[in-house]
Tab-separated table of C-alpha atoms and ligand atoms in Angstrom:
chain	number	residue	atom	x	y	z
A	1	MET	CA	82.236	45.336	-124.547
A	2	LYS	CA	82.326	46.873	-121.092
A	3	CYS	CA	84.719	49.258	-119.362
A	4	ARG	CA	86.998	47.223	-117.117
A	5	VAL	CA	86.847	49.900	-114.410
A	6	CYS	CA	83.174	50.895	-114.165
A	7	GLY	CA	81.335	48.325	-116.297
A	8	ARG	CA	79.674	50.982	-118.471
A	9	LYS	CA	79.690	50.615	-122.264
A	10	ALA	CA	83.291	50.708	-123.518
A	11	ALA	CA	84.375	53.233	-126.161
A	12	VAL	CA	88.005	52.201	-126.722
A	13	GLU	CA	89.483	48.730	-126.870
A	14	VAL	CA	93.162	48.156	-126.080
A	15	ARG	CA	93.501	44.824	-127.824
A	16	ARG	CA	97.157	44.215	-127.020
A	17	GLN	CA	96.184	44.124	-123.343
A	18	GLY	CA	92.744	42.535	-123.749
A	19	GLN	CA	91.089	45.542	-122.079
A	20	ALA	CA	88.427	48.114	-122.916
A	21	PHE	CA	87.429	51.437	-121.340
A	22	CYS	CA	84.688	54.044	-121.305
A	23	PRO	CA	85.896	57.547	-122.376
A	24	GLU	CA	86.546	58.757	-118.823
A	25	HIS	CA	88.523	55.700	-117.751
A	26	TYR	CA	90.379	55.527	-121.063
A	27	LEU	CA	91.774	59.029	-120.492
A	28	GLU	CA	92.742	58.033	-116.966
A	29	TRP	CA	94.402	54.806	-118.183
A	30	PHE	CA	96.306	56.652	-120.941
A	31	GLU	CA	97.693	59.339	-118.660
A	32	HIS	CA	98.632	56.717	-116.104
A	33	GLN	CA	100.599	54.783	-118.760
A	34	VAL	CA	102.627	57.894	-119.540
A	35	GLU	CA	103.214	58.658	-115.873
A	36	ARG	CA	104.369	55.076	-115.284
A	37	ALA	CA	106.816	55.146	-118.206
A	38	ILE	CA	108.282	58.421	-116.904
A	39	ARG	CA	108.706	56.989	-113.415
A	40	ARG	CA	109.984	53.584	-114.497
A	41	HIS	CA	112.785	55.046	-116.603
A	42	ARG	CA	113.382	58.137	-114.453
A	43	MET	CA	112.716	60.282	-117.513
A	44	LEU	CA	111.827	63.492	-115.699
A	45	ARG	CA	111.831	65.019	-112.236
A	46	LYS	CA	108.881	67.121	-111.141
A	47	SER	CA	111.086	70.226	-110.984
A	48	ASP	CA	112.467	69.786	-114.525
A	49	ARG	CA	111.973	72.398	-117.236
A	50	VAL	CA	110.890	70.331	-120.203
A	51	LEU	CA	111.198	71.316	-123.850
A	52	VAL	CA	108.483	69.476	-125.795
A	53	ALA	CA	109.353	69.070	-129.501
A	54	VAL	CA	105.998	69.644	-131.177
A	55	SER	CA	105.447	68.888	-134.858
A	56	GLY	CA	101.715	69.669	-134.599
A	57	GLY	CA	100.807	66.018	-135.256
A	58	LYS	CA	98.677	63.969	-132.858
A	59	ASP	CA	101.608	62.355	-131.013
A	60	SER	CA	103.471	65.455	-129.912
A	61	ILE	CA	100.255	67.397	-129.178
A	62	ALA	CA	98.980	64.506	-127.007
A	63	LEU	CA	102.373	64.357	-125.292
A	64	TRP	CA	102.298	68.072	-124.476
A	65	GLU	CA	98.765	67.735	-123.097
A	66	VAL	CA	99.654	64.801	-120.827
A	67	LEU	CA	102.839	66.467	-119.527
A	68	ARG	CA	100.871	69.649	-118.841
A	69	ARG	CA	98.207	67.672	-116.974
A	70	LEU	CA	100.873	65.844	-114.967
A	71	GLY	CA	102.111	69.249	-113.788
A	72	TYR	CA	105.417	69.602	-115.644
A	73	ALA	CA	106.732	73.047	-116.556
A	74	THR	CA	106.690	72.724	-120.338
A	75	THR	CA	107.672	74.912	-123.265
A	76	GLY	CA	106.865	73.828	-126.809
A	77	LEU	CA	109.376	74.001	-129.646
A	78	HIS	CA	108.129	73.897	-133.227
A	79	LEU	CA	110.473	73.910	-136.206
A	80	GLN	CA	109.054	75.505	-139.303
A	81	LEU	CA	110.538	73.314	-142.048
A	82	GLY	CA	109.148	75.194	-145.058
A	83	ILE	CA	107.365	72.220	-146.642
A	84	GLY	CA	104.641	74.345	-148.285
A	85	GLY	CA	101.063	74.192	-146.988
A	86	TYR	CA	101.831	71.100	-144.920
A	87	SER	CA	104.260	73.038	-142.697
A	88	GLN	CA	101.926	76.025	-142.584
A	89	ARG	CA	99.031	73.925	-141.262
A	90	ALA	CA	101.340	72.164	-138.777
A	91	LEU	CA	102.324	75.536	-137.319
A	92	GLU	CA	98.678	76.650	-137.169
A	93	ALA	CA	97.653	73.529	-135.204
A	94	THR	CA	100.590	73.952	-132.810
A	95	ARG	CA	99.866	77.655	-132.238
A	96	ARG	CA	96.192	76.905	-131.707
A	97	TYR	CA	96.911	74.261	-129.069
A	98	ALA	CA	99.462	76.446	-127.242
A	99	GLY	CA	97.284	79.554	-127.540
A	100	GLU	CA	94.150	77.884	-126.157
A	101	ARG	CA	96.061	76.781	-123.072
A	102	GLY	CA	98.350	79.795	-122.674
A	103	LEU	CA	101.491	77.659	-122.978
A	104	PRO	CA	104.865	79.115	-124.031
A	105	LEU	CA	105.903	78.149	-127.565
A	106	ILE	CA	109.219	78.714	-129.336
A	107	VAL	CA	108.939	78.705	-133.132
A	108	VAL	CA	112.134	78.383	-135.167
A	109	ASP	CA	111.652	79.070	-138.871
A	110	LEU	CA	114.602	77.454	-140.674
A	111	ARG	CA	114.458	80.049	-143.454
A	112	GLU	CA	114.840	82.831	-140.915
A	113	ALA	CA	117.429	81.034	-138.801
A	114	TYR	CA	119.543	79.507	-141.601
A	115	ARG	CA	118.168	81.011	-144.829
A	116	LEU	CA	117.049	77.738	-146.474
A	117	SER	CA	114.011	75.475	-146.142
A	118	ILE	CA	114.200	71.675	-145.841
A	119	PRO	CA	113.164	71.026	-149.487
A	120	GLU	CA	115.845	73.520	-150.645
A	121	LEU	CA	118.426	71.874	-148.409
A	122	ALA	CA	117.571	68.436	-149.852
A	123	GLU	CA	117.693	69.634	-153.443
A	124	LEU	CA	120.975	71.499	-153.047
A	125	THR	CA	122.721	68.580	-151.334
A	126	ARG	CA	120.963	65.957	-153.519
A	127	ARG	CA	120.072	63.964	-150.460
A	128	ARG	CA	116.810	62.402	-149.326
A	129	THR	CA	114.511	65.006	-147.810
A	130	CYS	CA	113.738	62.933	-144.701
A	131	SER	CA	117.398	62.365	-144.024
A	132	VAL	CA	118.468	66.058	-144.104
A	133	CYS	CA	115.239	66.952	-142.293
A	134	GLY	CA	115.918	64.436	-139.506
A	135	LEU	CA	119.467	65.560	-138.927
A	136	THR	CA	118.496	69.257	-138.950
A	137	LYS	CA	115.621	68.666	-136.498
A	138	ARG	CA	117.844	66.735	-134.078
A	139	TYR	CA	120.517	69.437	-134.204
A	140	VAL	CA	118.271	72.478	-133.818
A	141	ILE	CA	116.106	70.899	-131.103
A	142	ASN	CA	119.222	70.001	-129.109
A	143	ARG	CA	120.758	73.427	-129.660
A	144	VAL	CA	117.666	75.221	-128.360
A	145	ALA	CA	117.508	72.901	-125.327
A	146	VAL	CA	121.185	73.446	-124.458
A	147	GLU	CA	121.241	77.208	-125.081
A	148	GLU	CA	118.033	77.836	-123.182
A	149	GLY	CA	119.025	75.577	-120.270
A	150	PHE	CA	116.184	73.021	-120.439
A	151	ASP	CA	116.605	69.852	-118.352
A	152	ALA	CA	115.209	67.524	-121.002
A	153	VAL	CA	113.716	67.319	-124.479
A	154	ALA	CA	110.541	65.232	-124.823
A	155	THR	CA	109.486	63.860	-128.220
A	156	GLY	CA	106.260	62.179	-129.306
A	157	HIS	CA	107.806	58.917	-130.590
A	158	ASN	CA	105.261	56.116	-130.103
A	159	LEU	CA	105.291	52.317	-129.994
A	160	ASP	CA	104.737	52.029	-133.755
A	161	ASP	CA	107.675	54.382	-134.446
A	162	GLU	CA	109.996	52.635	-132.029
A	163	ALA	CA	109.078	49.081	-133.071
A	164	SER	CA	109.453	49.933	-136.772
A	165	VAL	CA	112.866	51.546	-136.210
A	166	LEU	CA	113.880	48.457	-134.241
A	167	LEU	CA	112.713	46.173	-137.039
A	168	GLY	CA	114.644	48.231	-139.627
A	169	ASN	CA	117.792	48.164	-137.482
A	170	VAL	CA	117.489	44.410	-136.931
A	171	LEU	CA	116.836	43.653	-140.598
A	172	HIS	CA	120.072	45.461	-141.483
A	173	TRP	CA	121.901	44.605	-138.233
A	174	GLN	CA	122.656	48.244	-137.562
A	175	THR	CA	124.358	47.628	-134.238
A	176	ASP	CA	125.443	51.267	-133.750
A	177	ALA	CA	121.849	52.434	-134.062
A	178	LEU	CA	120.496	49.523	-131.996
A	179	VAL	CA	122.287	50.632	-128.838
A	180	ARG	CA	120.806	54.143	-129.158
A	181	GLN	CA	117.170	52.970	-129.154
A	182	GLY	CA	116.194	53.462	-125.530
A	183	PRO	CA	113.318	55.649	-124.292
A	184	VAL	CA	115.864	57.787	-122.385
A	185	LEU	CA	119.138	59.120	-123.745
A	186	PRO	CA	121.172	60.733	-120.956
A	187	ALA	CA	122.595	64.255	-121.099
A	188	LYS	CA	126.237	64.730	-122.057
A	189	GLU	CA	128.427	67.755	-122.711
A	190	LYS	CA	126.286	70.035	-124.955
A	191	LEU	CA	123.805	67.208	-125.490
A	192	ALA	CA	120.418	67.573	-123.751
A	193	LYS	CA	118.726	64.591	-122.136
A	194	ARG	CA	116.125	63.112	-124.542
A	195	VAL	CA	113.008	61.239	-123.428
A	196	LYS	CA	110.121	59.490	-125.215
A	197	PRO	CA	107.257	59.223	-122.701
A	198	LEU	CA	104.799	57.751	-125.294
A	199	TYR	CA	107.110	54.933	-126.405
A	200	LEU	CA	104.747	52.169	-125.211
A	201	LEU	CA	101.515	53.641	-126.600
A	202	THR	CA	100.356	52.861	-130.134
A	203	GLU	CA	99.342	55.368	-132.804
A	204	ARG	CA	95.769	54.180	-132.500
A	205	GLU	CA	95.724	54.675	-128.733
A	206	ILE	CA	97.219	58.169	-129.084
A	207	LEU	CA	94.666	59.072	-131.748
A	208	ALA	CA	91.833	57.940	-129.440
A	209	TYR	CA	93.262	60.139	-126.651
A	210	THR	CA	93.569	63.155	-128.980
A	211	LEU	CA	89.965	62.764	-130.180
A	212	LEU	CA	88.484	62.206	-126.725
A	213	ARG	CA	90.298	65.262	-125.349
A	214	ARG	CA	89.294	67.205	-128.494
A	215	LEU	CA	92.845	68.443	-129.070
A	216	PRO	CA	93.568	70.373	-132.268
A	217	TYR	CA	96.210	68.625	-134.401
A	218	GLN	CA	97.587	68.402	-137.929
A	219	HIS	CA	95.904	65.444	-139.666
A	220	GLU	CA	98.094	65.277	-142.769
A	221	GLU	CA	101.200	63.139	-143.165
A	222	CYS	CA	104.347	64.819	-144.463
A	223	PRO	CA	104.312	64.605	-148.308
A	224	PHE	CA	107.871	63.253	-148.231
A	225	SER	CA	106.908	60.257	-146.086
A	226	VAL	CA	105.233	58.506	-149.046
A	227	GLY	CA	107.102	55.300	-149.824
A	228	ALA	CA	109.341	55.574	-146.739
A	229	LYS	CA	110.779	52.293	-145.454
A	230	SER	CA	109.485	53.049	-141.961
A	231	LEU	CA	105.897	52.896	-143.309
A	232	LEU	CA	106.548	49.474	-144.838
A	233	TYR	CA	107.866	48.209	-141.509
A	234	LYS	CA	104.876	49.692	-139.670
A	235	GLU	CA	102.501	47.938	-142.058
A	236	ALA	CA	104.313	44.617	-141.644
A	237	LEU	CA	104.170	44.911	-137.844
A	238	ASN	CA	100.474	45.850	-137.981
A	239	ARG	CA	99.707	42.728	-139.988
A	240	ILE	CA	101.484	40.572	-137.429
A	241	GLU	CA	99.797	42.469	-134.584
A	242	ALA	CA	96.333	41.858	-136.087
A	243	GLN	CA	96.914	38.098	-135.966
A	244	SER	CA	98.824	38.129	-132.704
A	245	PRO	CA	97.973	41.097	-130.441
A	246	GLY	CA	100.786	42.195	-128.134
A	247	THR	CA	103.628	41.221	-130.481
A	248	LYS	CA	104.679	44.804	-131.216
A	249	GLN	CA	104.965	45.697	-127.553
A	250	ALA	CA	106.795	42.464	-126.670
A	251	PHE	CA	109.208	42.943	-129.583
A	252	LEU	CA	110.284	46.380	-128.312
A	253	GLU	CA	110.087	45.760	-124.569
A	254	GLN	CA	111.934	42.459	-124.621
A	255	TYR	CA	114.601	43.965	-126.840
A	256	LEU	CA	115.147	46.855	-124.422
A	257	LYS	CA	115.103	44.587	-121.376
A	258	ARG	CA	117.156	41.628	-122.579
A	259	ILE	CA	119.099	42.309	-125.744
A	260	GLU	CA	120.112	45.969	-125.585
A	261	PRO	CA	122.055	45.561	-122.297
A	262	VAL	CA	124.025	42.667	-123.798
A	263	LEU	CA	124.845	44.741	-126.885
A	264	GLN	CA	125.924	47.668	-124.679
A	265	ALA	CA	128.158	45.450	-122.559
A	266	GLY	CA	129.822	44.050	-125.668
A	267	LEU	CA	130.874	47.467	-126.966
A	268	PRO	CA	134.610	48.143	-126.810
A	269	ALA	CA	135.400	50.658	-124.025
A	270	GLY	CA	131.787	51.661	-123.534
A	271	GLU	CA	131.046	53.731	-126.600
A	272	VAL	CA	132.436	55.919	-129.326
A	273	ALA	CA	134.095	59.068	-128.002
A	274	LEU	CA	132.396	62.360	-128.830
A	275	LYS	CA	134.410	65.450	-129.751
A	276	ALA	CA	133.410	69.079	-130.211
A	277	CYS	CA	132.627	69.993	-133.836
A	278	GLU	CA	135.306	72.363	-135.204
A	279	ARG	CA	132.641	74.615	-136.693
A	280	CYS	CA	129.924	74.789	-134.038
A	281	GLY	CA	131.306	73.154	-130.876
A	282	TYR	CA	128.430	70.670	-130.578
A	283	PRO	CA	129.196	66.919	-130.172
A	284	THR	CA	130.242	64.784	-133.118
A	285	THR	CA	132.280	61.628	-133.707
A	286	GLY	CA	134.277	63.242	-136.538
A	287	GLU	CA	135.992	66.635	-136.923
A	288	VAL	CA	132.961	68.508	-138.299
A	289	CYS	CA	129.387	67.473	-137.396
A	290	ALA	CA	126.852	66.231	-139.961
A	291	PHE	CA	124.731	69.388	-139.581
A	292	CYS	CA	127.614	71.778	-140.353
A	293	LYS	CA	128.849	69.574	-143.231
A	294	THR	CA	125.407	69.316	-144.835
A	295	TRP	CA	124.511	72.990	-144.495
A	296	ASP	CA	127.983	74.106	-145.629
A	297	GLN	CA	127.600	71.983	-148.760
A	298	ALA	CA	124.126	73.426	-149.390
A	299	TYR	CA	125.478	77.000	-149.104
A	300	ARG	CA	128.236	76.216	-151.617
A	301	TRP	CA	125.651	75.099	-154.193
A	302	ALA	CA	123.270	77.915	-153.274
A	303	ARG	CA	126.034	80.446	-154.053
A	304	LYS	CA	126.852	78.720	-157.354
A	305	LYS	CA	123.203	78.621	-158.370
A	306	ARG	CA	122.712	82.205	-157.140
A	307	ILE	CA	119.966	81.174	-154.718
A	308	LEU	CA	122.009	82.972	-152.050
A	309	PRO	CA	124.227	86.036	-152.692
A	310	GLY	CA	127.880	85.271	-153.576
A	311	GLU	CA	129.248	86.390	-150.203
A	312	SER	CA	126.923	84.133	-148.116
A	313	VAL	CA	128.819	81.900	-145.718
A	314	PHE	CA	127.109	79.274	-143.592
A	315	ALA	CA	127.228	80.078	-139.875
A	316	PRO	CA	125.999	77.461	-137.353
A	317	GLU	CA	124.803	80.237	-135.025
A	318	PRO	CA	121.175	80.921	-135.957
A	319	ALA	CA	120.218	84.417	-137.072
A	320	LEU	CA	117.535	84.739	-134.380
A	321	ARG	CA	116.967	84.404	-130.654
A	322	PHE	CA	115.103	81.349	-129.344
A	323	ALA	CA	112.401	83.244	-127.450
A	324	PRO	CA	108.927	81.887	-126.679
A	325	GLU	CA	106.021	83.660	-128.357
A	326	ARG	CA	104.132	83.708	-125.079
A	327	PRO	CA	106.382	83.551	-122.037
A	328	ASN	CA	104.683	82.224	-118.888
B	1	LIG	P1	108.856	62.194	-136.767
B	1	LIG	O1	110.304	61.968	-136.920
B	1	LIG	O2	108.290	63.154	-137.753
B	1	LIG	O3	108.060	60.943	-136.590
B	1	LIG	O4	108.696	62.949	-135.380
B	1	LIG	C1	109.096	62.395	-134.180
B	1	LIG	C2	109.031	63.442	-133.103
B	1	LIG	O5	109.951	64.501	-133.411
B	1	LIG	C3	107.687	64.134	-132.968
B	1	LIG	O6	106.817	63.409	-132.130
B	1	LIG	C4	108.074	65.448	-132.353
B	1	LIG	O7	108.285	65.310	-130.960
B	1	LIG	C5	109.408	65.748	-133.021
B	1	LIG	N1	109.219	66.589	-134.229
B	1	LIG	C6	108.960	66.192	-135.493
B	1	LIG	N2	108.810	67.227	-136.329
B	1	LIG	C7	108.986	68.347	-135.586
B	1	LIG	C8	108.952	69.762	-135.869
B	1	LIG	N3	108.718	70.240	-137.085
B	1	LIG	N4	109.164	70.608	-134.832
B	1	LIG	C9	109.404	70.139	-133.589
B	1	LIG	N5	109.449	68.836	-133.269
B	1	LIG	C10	109.240	67.948	-134.240
B	2	LIG	FE1	110.850	66.016	-142.431
B	2	LIG	FE2	108.814	65.101	-143.722
B	2	LIG	S1	108.856	65.968	-141.760
B	2	LIG	S2	110.797	65.323	-144.455
B	3	LIG	ZN1	84.633	53.367	-117.111
B	4	LIG	ZN1	128.859	71.481	-136.201
């Protein structure tokens, strides 16, 4: 196959679009796709200070690289979850990427900030690790963005992630979740704007970009992702995609273009009202937010089991400052 731009031997095929590229023109194509998504959905302005949530995996590292190349003022934020060697190697990859490019990186270690790791939190609350991990990540990332005055948070969610979440929400008709699936979630009181600039690029395409740019990244999957429903949905979509290229993209894009607006319009009085959490002041639909409830419950058990001293009380304010390791 030949590169569609220069006619030289192609190195990467983008099957869903029936195109192929040589390394140089693939990198150009990839970065242009991200730029176009940002422009089309007005995700970011050139003057914005962007907080990039970086797990150390290929998606968020590729995202940081593209945003940097497009000229955005970026700071990375990595949450140290305390999942043994997996988390350790994720932090190493993130630090290596940031260090090589002299980019500012904020690292929040949950054990230092809140005294428990994600596996401890899951065990103490007897909840699924991914579920308490997801809610803690969302909360802490938002809190850092709000407290440090960033204009937006960018995450590395890709087409496979977004299409599999959509499939899961459709299979269970989760209408509340369906209306929150867009690539841009606007800012509200104490809620930072959230954007997903890679939402139309597949895992495979992002991997090709990461390899061609020789970016360091964490290769391992989280040990708790084994058996997750999202992986089943990704596999199912990949099987359909293999027979019918372009289906994944059409599924997500057509949903966002045609169905999501109808669902939004049908909601009573716009949407559910958000209130300030009684404990931490951050937005919630109830009296106390899910983060405060979960961590409070974990502290209660941690005191009973003497994992934390008897006088320990959960405080939503973290025990550390959110300062970058390498300010620019
Ligand atoms: P996941 O939910 O693990 O698929 O991750 C989705 C996105 O959330 C990633 O692309 C990152 O932008 C962000 N993210 C995940 N884990 C972390 C972490 N430990 N620290 C900072 N951001 C993260
Ligand atoms: Fe959170 Fe795996 S990254 S449980
Ligand atoms: Zn070419
Ligand atoms: Zn709260």
